[in-house]
Tab-separated table of C-alpha atoms and ligand atoms in Angstrom:
chain	number	residue	atom	x	y	z
A	1	UNK	CA	102.432	92.524	112.878
A	2	UNK	CA	103.152	91.294	116.395
A	3	UNK	CA	100.342	88.734	116.280
A	4	UNK	CA	101.394	87.169	112.964
A	5	UNK	CA	105.008	86.993	114.091
A	6	UNK	CA	104.114	85.446	117.462
A	7	UNK	CA	101.845	82.925	115.689
A	8	UNK	CA	104.616	82.026	113.281
A	9	UNK	CA	107.193	81.345	115.991
A	10	UNK	CA	104.705	79.478	118.181
A	11	UNK	CA	103.811	77.231	115.220
A	12	UNK	CA	107.497	76.764	114.358
A	13	UNK	CA	108.072	75.613	117.942
A	14	UNK	CA	105.492	72.892	117.466
A	15	UNK	CA	102.532	74.472	119.257
A	16	UNK	CA	99.041	74.099	117.902
A	17	UNK	CA	98.128	77.689	117.008
A	18	UNK	CA	94.863	79.509	116.321
A	19	UNK	CA	95.311	83.040	114.925
A	20	UNK	CA	92.367	85.438	114.896
A	21	UNK	CA	91.962	88.975	113.568
A	22	UNK	CA	88.999	91.326	113.465
A	23	UNK	CA	89.927	92.452	109.939
A	24	UNK	CA	89.288	90.662	106.699
A	25	UNK	CA	92.307	88.626	105.617
A	26	UNK	CA	93.086	90.971	102.700
A	27	UNK	CA	93.146	94.014	105.022
A	28	UNK	CA	95.499	92.641	107.667
A	29	UNK	CA	98.579	94.850	107.829
A	30	UNK	CA	96.759	97.937	106.600
A	31	UNK	CA	97.596	100.418	109.332
A	32	UNK	CA	98.124	104.145	109.800
A	33	UNK	CA	101.846	104.212	110.488
A	34	UNK	CA	105.094	106.017	109.688
A	35	UNK	CA	106.149	102.777	107.938
A	36	UNK	CA	109.784	103.018	109.130
A	37	UNK	CA	111.435	99.913	110.524
A	38	UNK	CA	115.052	99.284	111.546
A	39	UNK	CA	116.956	96.510	109.769
A	40	UNK	CA	118.320	95.023	113.004
A	41	UNK	CA	115.007	93.477	114.026
A	42	UNK	CA	114.950	91.211	110.959
A	43	UNK	CA	118.333	89.740	111.873
A	44	UNK	CA	117.286	89.428	115.508
A	45	UNK	CA	114.126	87.523	114.569
A	46	UNK	CA	115.897	85.703	111.711
A	47	UNK	CA	113.164	86.647	109.260
A	48	UNK	CA	113.496	87.928	105.690
A	49	UNK	CA	114.240	91.611	105.221
A	50	UNK	CA	111.583	93.561	103.255
A	51	UNK	CA	111.976	93.388	99.475
A	52	UNK	CA	110.042	93.705	96.206
A	53	UNK	CA	106.609	95.271	96.658
A	54	UNK	CA	106.942	95.327	100.485
A	55	UNK	CA	109.872	97.701	100.262
A	56	UNK	CA	109.267	101.362	99.552
A	57	UNK	CA	112.867	102.542	100.095
A	58	UNK	CA	115.984	101.974	102.172
A	59	UNK	CA	117.055	104.554	104.737
A	60	UNK	CA	120.514	105.285	106.147
A	61	UNK	CA	119.391	106.800	109.430
A	62	UNK	CA	117.380	109.470	111.188
A	63	UNK	CA	117.774	113.237	111.515
A	64	UNK	CA	116.398	114.957	114.580
A	65	UNK	CA	115.724	118.676	114.022
A	66	UNK	CA	115.325	121.679	116.318
A	67	UNK	CA	112.148	123.796	115.842
A	68	UNK	CA	113.808	126.262	113.432
A	69	UNK	CA	115.381	123.345	111.475
A	70	UNK	CA	118.848	124.920	111.970
A	71	UNK	CA	120.224	122.367	114.442
A	72	UNK	CA	120.187	118.709	113.546
A	73	UNK	CA	121.336	115.593	115.360
A	74	UNK	CA	122.345	112.994	112.832
A	75	UNK	CA	121.516	109.516	114.086
A	76	UNK	CA	123.415	107.663	111.401
A	77	UNK	CA	124.431	104.333	112.738
A	78	UNK	CA	124.357	101.065	110.797
A	79	UNK	CA	121.959	99.854	113.493
A	80	UNK	CA	119.620	102.790	112.818
A	81	UNK	CA	119.562	102.025	109.102
A	82	UNK	CA	116.422	100.450	107.859
A	83	UNK	CA	113.469	100.482	105.576
A	84	UNK	CA	110.309	102.306	104.727
A	85	UNK	CA	107.822	99.561	104.029
A	86	UNK	CA	104.566	99.444	102.155
A	87	UNK	CA	102.557	98.617	105.235
A	88	UNK	CA	99.862	96.338	103.836
A	89	UNK	CA	102.225	94.300	101.647
A	90	UNK	CA	104.568	93.940	104.637
A	91	UNK	CA	101.726	92.880	106.946
A	92	UNK	CA	100.412	90.411	104.368
A	93	UNK	CA	103.855	88.839	104.040
A	94	UNK	CA	104.136	88.344	107.806
A	95	UNK	CA	100.647	86.847	107.848
A	96	UNK	CA	101.329	84.507	104.912
A	97	UNK	CA	104.588	83.349	106.467
A	98	UNK	CA	102.730	82.535	109.695
A	99	UNK	CA	100.090	80.578	107.769
A	100	UNK	CA	102.754	78.739	105.720
A	101	UNK	CA	104.603	77.783	108.908
A	102	UNK	CA	101.666	75.720	110.068
A	103	UNK	CA	99.182	77.876	111.993
A	104	UNK	CA	96.446	75.301	112.469
A	105	UNK	CA	93.426	77.567	112.438
A	106	UNK	CA	93.186	81.116	111.080
A	107	UNK	CA	89.928	83.016	111.537
A	108	UNK	CA	89.586	86.518	110.112
A	109	UNK	CA	86.637	88.913	110.612
A	110	UNK	CA	86.605	87.710	114.222
A	111	UNK	CA	86.657	90.056	117.187
A	112	UNK	CA	88.237	89.097	120.517
A	113	UNK	CA	85.788	90.274	123.187
A	114	UNK	CA	86.987	89.146	126.579
A	115	UNK	CA	89.330	86.876	128.462
A	116	UNK	CA	88.111	83.534	129.771
A	117	UNK	CA	89.368	82.501	133.181
A	118	UNK	CA	89.396	79.216	135.017
A	119	UNK	CA	90.904	78.891	138.478
A	120	UNK	CA	92.194	82.454	138.253
A	121	UNK	CA	94.239	81.662	135.153
A	122	UNK	CA	93.528	82.801	131.592
A	123	UNK	CA	92.130	79.788	129.771
A	124	UNK	CA	91.041	81.284	126.460
A	125	UNK	CA	89.121	84.075	124.806
A	126	UNK	CA	85.506	84.877	123.989
A	127	UNK	CA	85.176	85.924	120.343
A	128	UNK	CA	82.500	87.171	117.973
A	129	UNK	CA	82.713	85.417	114.613
A	130	UNK	CA	82.026	87.099	111.274
A	131	UNK	CA	78.446	85.739	111.313
A	132	UNK	CA	77.773	87.386	114.696
A	133	UNK	CA	77.936	84.168	116.711
A	134	UNK	CA	79.818	84.389	120.020
A	135	UNK	CA	82.014	81.417	120.912
A	136	UNK	CA	84.573	80.528	123.581
A	137	UNK	CA	87.996	79.443	122.328
A	138	UNK	CA	90.011	77.577	124.964
A	139	UNK	CA	93.811	77.537	124.995
A	140	UNK	CA	96.738	76.945	127.326
A	141	UNK	CA	98.469	80.110	126.187
A	142	UNK	CA	96.833	83.314	124.960
A	143	UNK	CA	98.830	86.097	123.287
A	144	UNK	CA	97.003	89.415	123.007
A	145	UNK	CA	98.531	91.342	120.104
A	146	UNK	CA	95.471	93.457	119.353
A	147	UNK	CA	97.294	96.736	119.851
A	148	UNK	CA	96.522	99.978	121.648
A	149	UNK	CA	92.734	99.542	121.962
A	150	UNK	CA	92.872	95.969	123.279
A	151	UNK	CA	89.565	95.031	124.941
A	152	UNK	CA	91.342	92.115	126.646
A	153	UNK	CA	93.875	94.230	128.520
A	154	UNK	CA	91.042	96.181	130.180
A	155	UNK	CA	89.752	93.062	131.947
A	156	UNK	CA	92.989	91.318	132.803
A	157	UNK	CA	93.242	90.217	136.444
A	158	UNK	CA	96.876	91.068	136.992
A	159	UNK	CA	98.649	93.882	138.750
A	160	UNK	CA	101.574	93.510	136.332
A	161	UNK	CA	99.623	94.633	133.276
A	162	UNK	CA	98.234	98.166	132.935
A	163	UNK	CA	94.500	98.042	132.253
A	164	UNK	CA	94.340	101.560	130.893
A	165	UNK	CA	97.093	103.399	129.058
A	166	UNK	CA	97.338	106.844	130.606
A	167	UNK	CA	96.635	109.865	128.402
A	168	UNK	CA	100.054	111.266	129.255
A	169	UNK	CA	101.662	108.072	127.926
A	170	UNK	CA	99.810	108.317	124.606
A	171	UNK	CA	99.914	110.614	121.614
A	172	UNK	CA	97.341	111.518	119.035
A	173	UNK	CA	98.518	111.212	115.424
A	174	UNK	CA	97.494	112.197	111.937
A	175	UNK	CA	99.397	111.375	108.777
A	176	UNK	CA	99.106	111.400	105.005
A	177	UNK	CA	100.961	109.676	102.186
A	178	UNK	CA	101.390	112.205	99.400
A	179	UNK	CA	102.329	111.403	95.816
A	180	UNK	CA	103.757	113.964	93.385
A	181	UNK	CA	106.065	114.251	90.433
A	182	UNK	CA	109.803	114.688	91.269
A	183	UNK	CA	109.762	117.639	88.842
A	184	UNK	CA	107.258	119.461	91.058
A	185	UNK	CA	108.753	118.721	94.477
A	186	UNK	CA	112.210	117.743	95.690
A	187	UNK	CA	112.510	115.506	98.718
A	188	UNK	CA	114.875	116.822	101.412
A	189	UNK	CA	117.381	114.184	102.602
A	190	UNK	CA	115.814	111.296	100.676
A	191	UNK	CA	117.995	108.725	102.468
A	192	UNK	CA	116.888	109.748	105.965
A	193	UNK	CA	113.771	109.886	108.052
A	194	UNK	CA	113.426	113.324	109.654
A	195	UNK	CA	111.816	114.182	112.964
A	196	UNK	CA	111.153	117.783	113.990
A	197	UNK	CA	110.781	118.558	117.672
A	198	UNK	CA	108.720	121.725	117.911
A	199	UNK	CA	106.444	122.148	120.914
A	200	UNK	CA	104.563	125.070	119.323
A	201	UNK	CA	103.775	123.275	116.092
A	202	UNK	CA	103.364	119.783	117.572
A	203	UNK	CA	102.563	120.223	121.293
A	204	UNK	CA	103.524	117.112	123.256
A	205	UNK	CA	104.862	115.274	120.232
A	206	UNK	CA	106.699	115.816	116.975
A	207	UNK	CA	106.410	116.189	113.228
A	208	UNK	CA	107.722	113.497	110.926
A	209	UNK	CA	108.853	113.657	107.303
A	210	UNK	CA	109.601	110.209	105.920
A	211	UNK	CA	110.486	109.754	102.231
A	212	UNK	CA	108.865	106.723	100.615
A	213	UNK	CA	110.593	107.091	97.243
A	214	UNK	CA	111.423	109.869	94.758
A	215	UNK	CA	107.777	110.749	94.327
A	216	UNK	CA	106.046	110.151	97.639
A	217	UNK	CA	106.268	111.102	101.295
A	218	UNK	CA	104.741	109.905	104.547
A	219	UNK	CA	104.302	113.061	106.644
A	220	UNK	CA	102.518	113.401	109.942
A	221	UNK	CA	102.184	114.855	113.390
A	222	UNK	CA	101.823	113.544	116.933
A	223	UNK	CA	100.415	115.690	119.759
A	224	UNK	CA	99.009	115.565	123.297
A	225	UNK	CA	95.775	113.541	123.497
A	226	UNK	CA	93.777	116.568	124.653
A	227	UNK	CA	94.203	118.154	121.191
A	228	UNK	CA	91.567	115.813	119.774
A	229	UNK	CA	89.633	117.738	117.141
A	230	UNK	CA	92.597	120.026	116.439
A	231	UNK	CA	95.248	117.593	115.245
A	232	UNK	CA	94.127	117.648	111.611
A	233	UNK	CA	94.291	121.462	111.539
A	234	UNK	CA	97.750	121.394	113.126
A	235	UNK	CA	98.807	118.867	110.483
A	236	UNK	CA	97.442	120.972	107.615
A	237	UNK	CA	99.049	124.168	108.896
A	238	UNK	CA	102.375	122.928	110.300
A	239	UNK	CA	103.144	119.867	108.219
A	240	UNK	CA	101.346	119.784	104.878
A	241	UNK	CA	101.627	123.515	104.139
A	242	UNK	CA	105.278	123.542	105.261
A	243	UNK	CA	106.411	120.663	103.073
A	244	UNK	CA	104.082	120.276	100.103
A	245	UNK	CA	105.011	123.310	98.035
A	246	UNK	CA	103.210	122.264	94.896
A	247	UNK	CA	99.588	122.225	93.827
A	248	UNK	CA	100.135	119.034	91.820
A	249	UNK	CA	99.856	116.181	94.305
A	250	UNK	CA	97.669	113.235	95.166
A	251	UNK	CA	96.807	112.077	98.693
A	252	UNK	CA	97.209	108.301	98.597
A	253	UNK	CA	96.214	107.621	102.197
A	254	UNK	CA	95.215	109.691	105.196
A	255	UNK	CA	94.173	109.037	108.758
A	256	UNK	CA	95.177	108.916	112.371
B	1	FAD	C1	100.635	107.366	113.182
B	1	FAD	C2	101.573	106.265	113.616
B	1	FAD	C3	102.866	106.216	113.114
B	1	FAD	C4	103.727	105.176	113.486
B	1	FAD	N1	104.959	105.105	112.914
B	1	FAD	C5	105.768	104.065	113.192
B	1	FAD	C6	107.023	103.897	112.519
B	1	FAD	O1	107.385	104.672	111.627
B	1	FAD	N2	107.796	102.842	112.863
B	1	FAD	C7	107.391	101.938	113.815
B	1	FAD	O2	108.136	100.986	114.079
B	1	FAD	N3	106.206	102.058	114.452
B	1	FAD	C8	105.388	103.081	114.155
B	1	FAD	N4	104.171	103.182	114.773
B	1	FAD	C9	103.808	102.188	115.766
B	1	FAD	C10	103.419	100.882	115.095
B	1	FAD	O3	102.421	101.104	114.110
B	1	FAD	C11	102.901	99.918	116.168
B	1	FAD	O4	103.852	99.823	117.197
B	1	FAD	C12	102.693	98.545	115.584
B	1	FAD	O5	101.783	98.556	114.506
B	1	FAD	C13	102.159	97.662	116.683
B	1	FAD	O6	101.958	96.400	116.125
B	1	FAD	P1	100.980	95.390	116.789
B	1	FAD	O7	101.076	94.136	116.005
B	1	FAD	O8	101.237	95.335	118.254
B	1	FAD	O9	99.530	96.045	116.662
B	1	FAD	P2	98.729	96.470	115.367
B	1	FAD	O10	99.621	96.712	114.217
B	1	FAD	O11	97.807	97.554	115.824
B	1	FAD	O12	97.881	95.176	115.017
B	1	FAD	C14	96.814	94.776	115.805
B	1	FAD	C15	96.030	93.735	115.027
B	1	FAD	O13	95.015	93.255	115.889
B	1	FAD	C16	93.762	93.314	115.241
B	1	FAD	N5	92.761	93.574	116.285
B	1	FAD	C17	92.571	94.719	116.973
B	1	FAD	N6	91.600	94.554	117.891
B	1	FAD	C18	91.174	93.275	117.770
B	1	FAD	C19	90.189	92.492	118.448
B	1	FAD	N7	89.455	92.989	119.449
B	1	FAD	N8	90.010	91.206	118.057
B	1	FAD	C20	90.751	90.673	117.045
B	1	FAD	N9	91.698	91.360	116.385
B	1	FAD	C21	91.909	92.640	116.747
B	1	FAD	C22	93.876	94.433	114.219
B	1	FAD	O14	92.975	94.220	113.147
B	1	FAD	C23	95.334	94.310	113.784
B	1	FAD	O15	95.492	93.432	112.699
B	1	FAD	C24	103.288	104.199	114.416
B	1	FAD	C25	101.990	104.248	114.923
B	1	FAD	C26	101.137	105.261	114.532
B	1	FAD	C27	99.732	105.280	115.079
């Protein structure tokens, strides 16, 4: 997402751009996510709003619930309005727009391994190509948009960039996209994303309930990192069993 967008704007500004990704081209954009995005960012970046197969549904705002679901803060603000996207179609669109804008070289199935330095300045990146060969790519500017697990950040020689993200600044997540018939299950507040703050059910995080359309939901949980191994059970007990009150459903996607 960030990488494709940065590549697009760099190419639009006349730079000679090489974009790499460890995934296969067809898989770029496929990510475990809540899939909610505010509309404001599209105007800010002056890029097309999601539509057609990228768009799952439009949302008016967010509702923030107390543990017993009795108190709710309604965050309805035109600026909080937005979209639930179909993540892979959305990611593919951003990628294709970057490539159409004139990215000079795009290499998929290629893993960034480490930063290259010359005279104490980043001068490129060492990568492993799809065929296993390791090569050095030299550049004047390097943008690392490889996300949370970035191997590059760990070796950066700068006091301004955190090498490790602290456990207390991270959360562990698990989510599923569930499909069902509207006759079997009614979606609560279909125009809103809902977030439930309950420290017993989701210690250190929250539960989310995001409608995708009349017949599917993206539901998940975030918790403290030290609950590794337990997050799926917490999800099953406190999210799935709470919200999916039908035996007729299909799990379209799951992971964390
Ligand atoms: C469970 C969950 C729910 C979320 N829900 C929401 C939400 O509802 N709304 C929202 O706005 N945000 C949400 N987020 C956060 C959002 O997904 C991230 O902020 C966003 O995807 C970050 O984008 P990115 O481009 O920085 O990184 P990513 O989307 O992680 O993309 C990184 C890219 O780099 C590639 N890559 C990784 N390592 C390498 C490497 N070594 N070499 C080459 N390529 C590499 C990957 O293949 C990928 O294509 C959620 C996150 C999670 C985990």
